[in-house]
mmCIF file of N, CA and C in Angstrom:
data_model
loop_
_atom_site.group_PDB
_atom_site.id
_atom_site.type_symbol
_atom_site.label_atom_id
_atom_site.label_comp_id
_atom_site.label_asym_id
_atom_site.label_seq_id
_atom_site.Cartn_x
_atom_site.Cartn_y
_atom_site.Cartn_z
ATOM 1 N N MET A 1489 26.012 -12.401 -9.193
ATOM 2 C CA MET A 1489 25.359 -11.115 -9.170
ATOM 3 C C MET A 1489 24.035 -11.160 -8.397
ATOM 4 N N LYS A 1490 23.288 -12.253 -8.530
ATOM 5 C CA LYS A 1490 22.017 -12.348 -7.816
ATOM 6 C C LYS A 1490 22.223 -12.280 -6.314
ATOM 7 N N LEU A 1491 23.326 -12.825 -5.837
ATOM 8 C CA LEU A 1491 23.624 -12.788 -4.410
ATOM 9 C C LEU A 1491 23.793 -11.340 -3.950
ATOM 10 N N LEU A 1492 24.433 -10.527 -4.756
ATOM 11 C CA LEU A 1492 24.602 -9.117 -4.399
ATOM 12 C C LEU A 1492 23.257 -8.414 -4.302
ATOM 13 N N ASN A 1493 22.348 -8.704 -5.208
ATOM 14 C CA ASN A 1493 21.008 -8.124 -5.142
ATOM 15 C C ASN A 1493 20.291 -8.551 -3.869
ATOM 16 N N PHE A 1494 20.497 -9.799 -3.478
ATOM 17 C CA PHE A 1494 19.860 -10.318 -2.274
ATOM 18 C C PHE A 1494 20.378 -9.594 -1.032
ATOM 19 N N LEU A 1495 21.649 -9.240 -1.060
ATOM 20 C CA LEU A 1495 22.276 -8.588 0.097
ATOM 21 C C LEU A 1495 21.970 -7.093 0.194
ATOM 22 N N LYS A 1496 21.430 -6.510 -0.868
ATOM 23 C CA LYS A 1496 21.082 -5.094 -0.816
ATOM 24 C C LYS A 1496 20.028 -4.861 0.255
ATOM 25 N N PRO A 1497 20.154 -3.766 1.007
ATOM 26 C CA PRO A 1497 19.128 -3.498 2.019
ATOM 27 C C PRO A 1497 17.778 -3.194 1.371
ATOM 28 N N LYS A 1498 16.727 -3.579 2.071
ATOM 29 C CA LYS A 1498 15.376 -3.280 1.580
ATOM 30 C C LYS A 1498 15.195 -1.760 1.619
ATOM 31 N N PRO A 1499 14.406 -1.204 0.699
ATOM 32 C CA PRO A 1499 14.196 0.241 0.721
ATOM 33 C C PRO A 1499 13.510 0.668 2.020
ATOM 34 N N ALA A 1500 13.845 1.862 2.479
ATOM 35 C CA ALA A 1500 13.264 2.384 3.718
ATOM 36 C C ALA A 1500 11.859 2.933 3.493
ATOM 37 N N GLN A 1501 11.496 3.068 2.243
ATOM 38 C CA GLN A 1501 10.164 3.569 1.926
ATOM 39 C C GLN A 1501 9.689 2.949 0.619
ATOM 40 N N PRO A 1502 8.368 2.894 0.444
ATOM 41 C CA PRO A 1502 7.845 2.310 -0.803
ATOM 42 C C PRO A 1502 8.146 3.198 -2.008
ATOM 43 N N THR A 1503 8.134 2.583 -3.186
ATOM 44 C CA THR A 1503 8.213 3.353 -4.425
ATOM 45 C C THR A 1503 6.919 3.119 -5.195
ATOM 46 N N ILE A 1504 6.472 4.147 -5.884
ATOM 47 C CA ILE A 1504 5.218 4.064 -6.643
ATOM 48 C C ILE A 1504 5.494 4.485 -8.078
ATOM 49 N N GLU A 1505 5.330 3.534 -9.009
ATOM 50 C CA GLU A 1505 5.436 3.834 -10.438
ATOM 51 C C GLU A 1505 4.089 4.370 -10.897
ATOM 52 N N SER A 1506 4.114 5.439 -11.679
ATOM 53 C CA SER A 1506 2.880 6.079 -12.127
ATOM 54 C C SER A 1506 2.760 5.956 -13.650
ATOM 55 N N TYR A 1507 1.547 5.641 -14.131
ATOM 56 C CA TYR A 1507 1.304 5.450 -15.562
ATOM 57 C C TYR A 1507 0.150 6.340 -16.022
ATOM 58 N N ALA A 1508 0.355 7.058 -17.138
ATOM 59 C CA ALA A 1508 -0.673 7.881 -17.802
ATOM 60 C C ALA A 1508 -1.153 9.049 -16.936
ATOM 61 N N GLN A 1509 -0.309 9.494 -16.039
ATOM 62 C CA GLN A 1509 -0.674 10.587 -15.141
ATOM 63 C C GLN A 1509 -0.966 11.884 -15.900
ATOM 64 N N GLN A 1510 -0.146 12.220 -16.879
ATOM 65 C CA GLN A 1510 -0.311 13.470 -17.613
ATOM 66 C C GLN A 1510 -1.580 13.506 -18.453
ATOM 67 N N SER A 1511 -2.002 12.357 -18.967
ATOM 68 C CA SER A 1511 -3.162 12.324 -19.861
ATOM 69 C C SER A 1511 -4.490 12.333 -19.112
ATOM 70 N N CYS A 1512 -4.453 12.283 -17.798
ATOM 71 C CA CYS A 1512 -5.674 12.168 -17.006
ATOM 72 C C CYS A 1512 -6.333 13.520 -16.724
ATOM 73 N N GLY A 1513 -5.562 14.599 -16.775
ATOM 74 C CA GLY A 1513 -6.133 15.925 -16.551
ATOM 75 C C GLY A 1513 -6.398 16.269 -15.094
ATOM 76 N N VAL A 1514 -5.780 15.562 -14.159
ATOM 77 C CA VAL A 1514 -5.955 15.844 -12.730
ATOM 78 C C VAL A 1514 -4.954 16.938 -12.346
ATOM 79 N N PRO A 1515 -5.401 17.955 -11.605
ATOM 80 C CA PRO A 1515 -4.477 19.025 -11.187
ATOM 81 C C PRO A 1515 -3.315 18.495 -10.348
ATOM 82 N N GLN A 1516 -2.148 19.107 -10.507
ATOM 83 C CA GLN A 1516 -0.929 18.654 -9.828
ATOM 84 C C GLN A 1516 -1.094 18.585 -8.308
ATOM 85 N N GLU A 1517 -1.809 19.542 -7.713
ATOM 86 C CA GLU A 1517 -2.001 19.546 -6.257
ATOM 87 C C GLU A 1517 -2.782 18.302 -5.817
ATOM 88 N N GLN A 1518 -3.780 17.917 -6.618
ATOM 89 C CA GLN A 1518 -4.585 16.731 -6.311
ATOM 90 C C GLN A 1518 -3.748 15.462 -6.458
ATOM 91 N N ILE A 1519 -2.905 15.424 -7.479
ATOM 92 C CA ILE A 1519 -2.011 14.278 -7.688
ATOM 93 C C ILE A 1519 -1.067 14.156 -6.496
ATOM 94 N N GLN A 1520 -0.477 15.274 -6.087
ATOM 95 C CA GLN A 1520 0.459 15.287 -4.958
ATOM 96 C C GLN A 1520 -0.213 14.771 -3.693
ATOM 97 N N SER A 1521 -1.412 15.244 -3.428
ATOM 98 C CA SER A 1521 -2.153 14.842 -2.236
ATOM 99 C C SER A 1521 -2.453 13.338 -2.265
ATOM 100 N N LEU A 1522 -2.894 12.851 -3.406
ATOM 101 C CA LEU A 1522 -3.222 11.428 -3.536
ATOM 102 C C LEU A 1522 -1.974 10.561 -3.380
ATOM 103 N N MET A 1523 -0.870 10.969 -3.989
ATOM 104 C CA MET A 1523 0.362 10.190 -3.897
ATOM 105 C C MET A 1523 0.870 10.153 -2.448
ATOM 106 N N GLU A 1524 0.765 11.268 -1.742
ATOM 107 C CA GLU A 1524 1.162 11.297 -0.329
ATOM 108 C C GLU A 1524 0.285 10.352 0.488
ATOM 109 N N TRP A 1525 -1.016 10.356 0.215
ATOM 110 C CA TRP A 1525 -1.948 9.477 0.932
ATOM 111 C C TRP A 1525 -1.609 8.007 0.654
ATOM 112 N N LEU A 1526 -1.377 7.682 -0.618
ATOM 113 C CA LEU A 1526 -1.073 6.300 -0.998
ATOM 114 C C LEU A 1526 0.251 5.852 -0.373
ATOM 115 N N PHE A 1527 1.228 6.721 -0.418
ATOM 116 C CA PHE A 1527 2.529 6.450 0.173
ATOM 117 C C PHE A 1527 2.387 6.159 1.671
ATOM 118 N N ALA A 1528 1.643 7.000 2.384
ATOM 119 C CA ALA A 1528 1.412 6.809 3.822
ATOM 120 C C ALA A 1528 0.644 5.517 4.088
ATOM 121 N N SER A 1529 -0.326 5.195 3.238
ATOM 122 C CA SER A 1529 -1.106 3.967 3.387
ATOM 123 C C SER A 1529 -0.233 2.728 3.239
ATOM 124 N N LEU A 1530 0.670 2.754 2.259
ATOM 125 C CA LEU A 1530 1.575 1.625 2.050
ATOM 126 C C LEU A 1530 2.497 1.441 3.253
ATOM 127 N N MET A 1531 3.022 2.546 3.760
ATOM 128 C CA MET A 1531 3.911 2.472 4.920
ATOM 129 C C MET A 1531 3.152 1.975 6.154
ATOM 130 N N ALA A 1532 1.922 2.460 6.348
ATOM 131 C CA ALA A 1532 1.118 2.033 7.493
ATOM 132 C C ALA A 1532 0.823 0.533 7.432
ATOM 133 N N ALA A 1533 0.721 0.001 6.213
ATOM 134 C CA ALA A 1533 0.468 -1.431 6.030
ATOM 135 C C ALA A 1533 1.756 -2.249 6.138
ATOM 136 N N GLY A 1534 2.886 -1.566 6.326
ATOM 137 C CA GLY A 1534 4.161 -2.265 6.439
ATOM 138 C C GLY A 1534 4.741 -2.696 5.104
ATOM 139 N N TYR A 1535 4.282 -2.066 4.009
ATOM 140 C CA TYR A 1535 4.778 -2.424 2.677
ATOM 141 C C TYR A 1535 5.807 -1.393 2.236
ATOM 142 N N PHE A 1536 7.020 -1.856 1.933
ATOM 143 C CA PHE A 1536 8.093 -0.943 1.549
ATOM 144 C C PHE A 1536 8.668 -1.281 0.179
ATOM 145 N N GLY A 1537 7.941 -2.047 -0.600
ATOM 146 C CA GLY A 1537 8.408 -2.426 -1.932
ATOM 147 C C GLY A 1537 7.874 -1.482 -3.006
ATOM 148 N N LYS A 1538 7.840 -2.012 -4.207
ATOM 149 C CA LYS A 1538 7.385 -1.250 -5.373
ATOM 150 C C LYS A 1538 5.892 -1.486 -5.584
ATOM 151 N N SER A 1539 5.176 -0.430 -5.928
ATOM 152 C CA SER A 1539 3.761 -0.538 -6.298
ATOM 153 C C SER A 1539 3.531 0.336 -7.528
ATOM 154 N N HIS A 1540 2.315 0.286 -8.042
ATOM 155 C CA HIS A 1540 2.009 0.959 -9.308
ATOM 156 C C HIS A 1540 0.656 1.644 -9.210
ATOM 157 N N ILE A 1541 0.555 2.810 -9.841
ATOM 158 C CA ILE A 1541 -0.750 3.470 -9.937
ATOM 159 C C ILE A 1541 -1.007 3.821 -11.400
ATOM 160 N N ILE A 1542 -2.195 3.447 -11.852
ATOM 161 C CA ILE A 1542 -2.653 3.729 -13.217
ATOM 162 C C ILE A 1542 -3.650 4.885 -13.130
ATOM 163 N N TRP A 1543 -3.432 5.912 -13.918
ATOM 164 C CA TRP A 1543 -4.381 7.026 -14.006
ATOM 165 C C TRP A 1543 -5.217 6.745 -15.252
ATOM 166 N N TYR A 1544 -6.471 6.323 -15.055
ATOM 167 C CA TYR A 1544 -7.285 5.820 -16.166
ATOM 168 C C TYR A 1544 -8.454 6.751 -16.464
ATOM 169 N N ASP A 1545 -8.505 7.201 -17.710
ATOM 170 C CA ASP A 1545 -9.594 8.064 -18.181
ATOM 171 C C ASP A 1545 -10.464 7.260 -19.141
ATOM 172 N N SER A 1546 -11.634 6.814 -18.664
ATOM 173 C CA SER A 1546 -12.517 5.988 -19.504
ATOM 174 C C SER A 1546 -13.085 6.779 -20.679
ATOM 175 N N ASN A 1547 -13.029 8.105 -20.627
ATOM 176 C CA ASN A 1547 -13.498 8.931 -21.745
ATOM 177 C C ASN A 1547 -12.458 9.000 -22.863
ATOM 178 N N ASN A 1548 -11.225 8.666 -22.545
ATOM 179 C CA ASN A 1548 -10.138 8.681 -23.522
ATOM 180 C C ASN A 1548 -9.162 7.552 -23.170
ATOM 181 N N PRO A 1549 -9.612 6.282 -23.279
ATOM 182 C CA PRO A 1549 -8.791 5.158 -22.813
ATOM 183 C C PRO A 1549 -7.526 4.943 -23.637
ATOM 184 N N ASP A 1550 -6.467 4.567 -22.945
ATOM 185 C CA ASP A 1550 -5.197 4.219 -23.580
ATOM 186 C C ASP A 1550 -5.111 2.692 -23.600
ATOM 187 N N PRO A 1551 -5.248 2.062 -24.782
ATOM 188 C CA PRO A 1551 -5.248 0.596 -24.858
ATOM 189 C C PRO A 1551 -3.971 -0.040 -24.317
ATOM 190 N N SER A 1552 -2.861 0.664 -24.336
ATOM 191 C CA SER A 1552 -1.599 0.077 -23.865
ATOM 192 C C SER A 1552 -1.622 -0.146 -22.347
ATOM 193 N N LEU A 1553 -2.497 0.546 -21.633
ATOM 194 C CA LEU A 1553 -2.556 0.377 -20.174
ATOM 195 C C LEU A 1553 -3.032 -1.024 -19.783
ATOM 196 N N GLU A 1554 -3.902 -1.619 -20.586
ATOM 197 C CA GLU A 1554 -4.365 -2.978 -20.276
ATOM 198 C C GLU A 1554 -3.194 -3.964 -20.329
ATOM 199 N N GLN A 1555 -2.313 -3.809 -21.309
ATOM 200 C CA GLN A 1555 -1.120 -4.666 -21.395
ATOM 201 C C GLN A 1555 -0.175 -4.393 -20.225
ATOM 202 N N THR A 1556 -0.081 -3.124 -19.828
ATOM 203 C CA THR A 1556 0.757 -2.757 -18.685
ATOM 204 C C THR A 1556 0.262 -3.450 -17.428
ATOM 205 N N VAL A 1557 -1.048 -3.440 -17.199
ATOM 206 C CA VAL A 1557 -1.617 -4.088 -16.012
ATOM 207 C C VAL A 1557 -1.322 -5.584 -16.035
ATOM 208 N N LYS A 1558 -1.506 -6.226 -17.186
ATOM 209 C CA LYS A 1558 -1.234 -7.668 -17.284
ATOM 210 C C LYS A 1558 0.221 -7.976 -16.937
ATOM 211 N N LYS A 1559 1.129 -7.132 -17.385
ATOM 212 C CA LYS A 1559 2.549 -7.321 -17.105
ATOM 213 C C LYS A 1559 2.828 -7.151 -15.609
ATOM 214 N N ILE A 1560 2.249 -6.123 -15.001
ATOM 215 C CA ILE A 1560 2.479 -5.861 -13.572
ATOM 216 C C ILE A 1560 1.871 -6.969 -12.717
ATOM 217 N N VAL A 1561 0.711 -7.492 -13.121
ATOM 218 C CA VAL A 1561 0.059 -8.570 -12.368
ATOM 219 C C VAL A 1561 1.034 -9.730 -12.180
ATOM 220 N N ARG A 1562 1.789 -10.040 -13.209
ATOM 221 C CA ARG A 1562 2.761 -11.154 -13.132
ATOM 222 C C ARG A 1562 3.862 -10.877 -12.112
ATOM 223 N N SER A 1563 4.139 -9.601 -11.838
ATOM 224 C CA SER A 1563 5.198 -9.258 -10.875
ATOM 225 C C SER A 1563 4.743 -9.462 -9.432
ATOM 226 N N GLY A 1564 3.432 -9.490 -9.220
ATOM 227 C CA GLY A 1564 2.907 -9.663 -7.871
ATOM 228 C C GLY A 1564 2.936 -8.390 -7.035
ATOM 229 N N GLU A 1565 3.271 -7.269 -7.645
ATOM 230 C CA GLU A 1565 3.333 -6.004 -6.908
ATOM 231 C C GLU A 1565 1.952 -5.351 -6.878
ATOM 232 N N PRO A 1566 1.654 -4.589 -5.820
ATOM 233 C CA PRO A 1566 0.337 -3.940 -5.720
ATOM 234 C C PRO A 1566 0.079 -2.970 -6.879
ATOM 235 N N ILE A 1567 -1.176 -2.988 -7.342
ATOM 236 C CA ILE A 1567 -1.594 -2.099 -8.427
ATOM 237 C C ILE A 1567 -2.798 -1.296 -7.947
ATOM 238 N N PHE A 1568 -2.719 0.001 -8.160
ATOM 239 C CA PHE A 1568 -3.813 0.905 -7.819
ATOM 240 C C PHE A 1568 -4.280 1.600 -9.079
ATOM 241 N N LEU A 1569 -5.500 2.074 -9.050
ATOM 242 C CA LEU A 1569 -6.067 2.784 -10.194
ATOM 243 C C LEU A 1569 -6.745 4.047 -9.682
ATOM 244 N N TYR A 1570 -6.495 5.160 -10.366
ATOM 245 C CA TYR A 1570 -7.246 6.376 -10.099
ATOM 246 C C TYR A 1570 -8.178 6.564 -11.286
ATOM 247 N N ARG A 1571 -9.470 6.564 -11.014
ATOM 248 C CA ARG A 1571 -10.485 6.665 -12.068
ATOM 249 C C ARG A 1571 -10.721 8.135 -12.388
ATOM 250 N N CYS A 1572 -10.240 8.556 -13.572
ATOM 251 C CA CYS A 1572 -10.419 9.948 -14.001
ATOM 252 C C CYS A 1572 -11.768 10.145 -14.687
ATOM 253 N N GLY A 1573 -12.243 9.137 -15.387
ATOM 254 C CA GLY A 1573 -13.524 9.216 -16.089
ATOM 255 C C GLY A 1573 -14.630 8.557 -15.279
ATOM 256 N N GLY A 1574 -15.652 8.093 -15.977
ATOM 257 C CA GLY A 1574 -16.815 7.519 -15.312
ATOM 258 C C GLY A 1574 -16.705 6.048 -14.951
ATOM 259 N N ARG A 1575 -15.749 5.341 -15.571
ATOM 260 C CA ARG A 1575 -15.639 3.890 -15.337
ATOM 261 C C ARG A 1575 -14.198 3.500 -15.031
ATOM 262 N N ALA A 1576 -14.059 2.394 -14.300
ATOM 263 C CA ALA A 1576 -12.731 1.823 -14.056
ATOM 264 C C ALA A 1576 -12.304 1.019 -15.279
ATOM 265 N N MET A 1577 -11.040 0.731 -15.358
ATOM 266 C CA MET A 1577 -10.466 0.025 -16.493
ATOM 267 C C MET A 1577 -10.857 -1.455 -16.509
ATOM 268 N N PRO A 1578 -11.079 -2.041 -17.702
ATOM 269 C CA PRO A 1578 -11.335 -3.483 -17.797
ATOM 270 C C PRO A 1578 -10.125 -4.274 -17.284
ATOM 271 N N LEU A 1579 -10.397 -5.467 -16.756
ATOM 272 C CA LEU A 1579 -9.339 -6.259 -16.129
ATOM 273 C C LEU A 1579 -9.221 -7.653 -16.698
ATOM 274 N N PRO A 1580 -8.066 -8.283 -16.436
ATOM 275 C CA PRO A 1580 -7.937 -9.696 -16.808
ATOM 276 C C PRO A 1580 -8.928 -10.534 -15.994
ATOM 277 N N THR A 1581 -9.320 -11.663 -16.523
ATOM 278 C CA THR A 1581 -10.230 -12.577 -15.829
ATOM 279 C C THR A 1581 -9.646 -12.961 -14.477
ATOM 280 N N GLY A 1582 -10.517 -12.988 -13.468
ATOM 281 C CA GLY A 1582 -10.091 -13.412 -12.145
ATOM 282 C C GLY A 1582 -9.702 -12.273 -11.213
ATOM 283 N N TYR A 1583 -9.830 -11.031 -11.680
ATOM 284 C CA TYR A 1583 -9.469 -9.858 -10.877
ATOM 285 C C TYR A 1583 -10.625 -8.869 -10.829
ATOM 286 N N TYR A 1584 -10.574 -7.990 -9.841
ATOM 287 C CA TYR A 1584 -11.539 -6.892 -9.774
ATOM 288 C C TYR A 1584 -10.882 -5.689 -9.106
ATOM 289 N N TRP A 1585 -11.470 -4.514 -9.334
ATOM 290 C CA TRP A 1585 -11.004 -3.293 -8.674
ATOM 291 C C TRP A 1585 -11.809 -3.101 -7.401
ATOM 292 N N ARG A 1586 -11.130 -3.067 -6.256
ATOM 293 C CA ARG A 1586 -11.789 -2.799 -4.978
ATOM 294 C C ARG A 1586 -11.620 -1.324 -4.660
ATOM 295 N N MET A 1587 -12.755 -0.620 -4.504
ATOM 296 C CA MET A 1587 -12.687 0.792 -4.176
ATOM 297 C C MET A 1587 -12.062 0.961 -2.796
ATOM 298 N N MET A 1588 -11.131 1.885 -2.691
ATOM 299 C CA MET A 1588 -10.496 2.181 -1.409
ATOM 300 C C MET A 1588 -11.301 3.292 -0.740
ATOM 301 N N GLU A 1589 -12.285 2.874 0.023
ATOM 302 C CA GLU A 1589 -13.221 3.818 0.634
ATOM 303 C C GLU A 1589 -12.556 4.720 1.655
ATOM 304 N N GLU A 1590 -11.331 4.385 2.068
ATOM 305 C CA GLU A 1590 -10.606 5.217 3.018
ATOM 306 C C GLU A 1590 -10.233 6.568 2.417
ATOM 307 N N HIS A 1591 -10.156 6.634 1.078
ATOM 308 C CA HIS A 1591 -9.787 7.897 0.425
ATOM 309 C C HIS A 1591 -11.056 8.668 0.079
ATOM 310 N N PRO A 1592 -11.113 9.956 0.432
ATOM 311 C CA PRO A 1592 -12.353 10.728 0.245
ATOM 312 C C PRO A 1592 -12.792 10.932 -1.211
ATOM 313 N N SER A 1593 -11.900 10.765 -2.176
ATOM 314 C CA SER A 1593 -12.277 11.002 -3.578
ATOM 315 C C SER A 1593 -13.227 9.940 -4.116
ATOM 316 N N MET A 1594 -13.198 8.737 -3.521
ATOM 317 C CA MET A 1594 -13.973 7.590 -4.013
ATOM 318 C C MET A 1594 -13.618 7.263 -5.462
ATOM 319 N N ARG A 1595 -12.383 7.573 -5.852
ATOM 320 C CA ARG A 1595 -11.911 7.320 -7.213
ATOM 321 C C ARG A 1595 -10.662 6.440 -7.256
ATOM 322 N N ILE A 1596 -10.197 5.983 -6.102
ATOM 323 C CA ILE A 1596 -8.993 5.158 -6.094
ATOM 324 C C ILE A 1596 -9.356 3.717 -5.743
ATOM 325 N N TYR A 1597 -8.756 2.801 -6.492
ATOM 326 C CA TYR A 1597 -9.065 1.372 -6.372
ATOM 327 C C TYR A 1597 -7.765 0.585 -6.222
ATOM 328 N N GLN A 1598 -7.881 -0.604 -5.637
ATOM 329 C CA GLN A 1598 -6.761 -1.539 -5.581
ATOM 330 C C GLN A 1598 -7.159 -2.811 -6.310
ATOM 331 N N LEU A 1599 -6.243 -3.341 -7.099
ATOM 332 C CA LEU A 1599 -6.496 -4.583 -7.818
ATOM 333 C C LEU A 1599 -6.491 -5.748 -6.832
ATOM 334 N N GLU A 1600 -7.531 -6.568 -6.900
ATOM 335 C CA GLU A 1600 -7.672 -7.723 -6.010
ATOM 336 C C GLU A 1600 -7.983 -8.966 -6.853
ATOM 337 N N VAL A 1601 -7.615 -10.134 -6.320
ATOM 338 C CA VAL A 1601 -7.951 -11.403 -6.951
ATOM 339 C C VAL A 1601 -9.343 -11.797 -6.482
ATOM 340 N N LYS A 1602 -10.191 -12.241 -7.429
ATOM 341 C CA LYS A 1602 -11.534 -12.708 -7.050
ATOM 342 C C LYS A 1602 -11.419 -13.994 -6.245
ATOM 343 N N ASP A 1603 -12.243 -14.125 -5.214
ATOM 344 C CA ASP A 1603 -12.242 -15.344 -4.410
ATOM 345 C C ASP A 1603 -12.672 -16.532 -5.255
ATOM 346 N N GLY A 1604 -12.006 -17.648 -5.047
ATOM 347 C CA GLY A 1604 -12.397 -18.876 -5.726
ATOM 348 C C GLY A 1604 -11.911 -18.976 -7.159
ATOM 349 N N GLU A 1605 -11.072 -18.054 -7.581
ATOM 350 C CA GLU A 1605 -10.564 -18.119 -8.968
ATOM 351 C C GLU A 1605 -9.074 -18.193 -9.005
#
């Protein structure tokens, strides 16, 4: 069966799993715009696999999201965060959120590994 999975064609476009989107309170038009931007950014970077976006509200944090991030980190897939509140989400040791200054909202981050760790 694993051989069949290996033979499957790679997706023609990236997929983005979204977490806690409804609880963040961001208007649907803004979500749509951000997802289109992220999708285009992934394609421009030549990435056509699976990625993840966490919608994090520091004013009403969901503790299960920290476990979700730890699980995704093990997969090696890109993780993004949209900061709905005033602070970004706490991270596992050895990681940090890099602000994606290319996006005008200044609220989207990509998970990065700290140098030297």
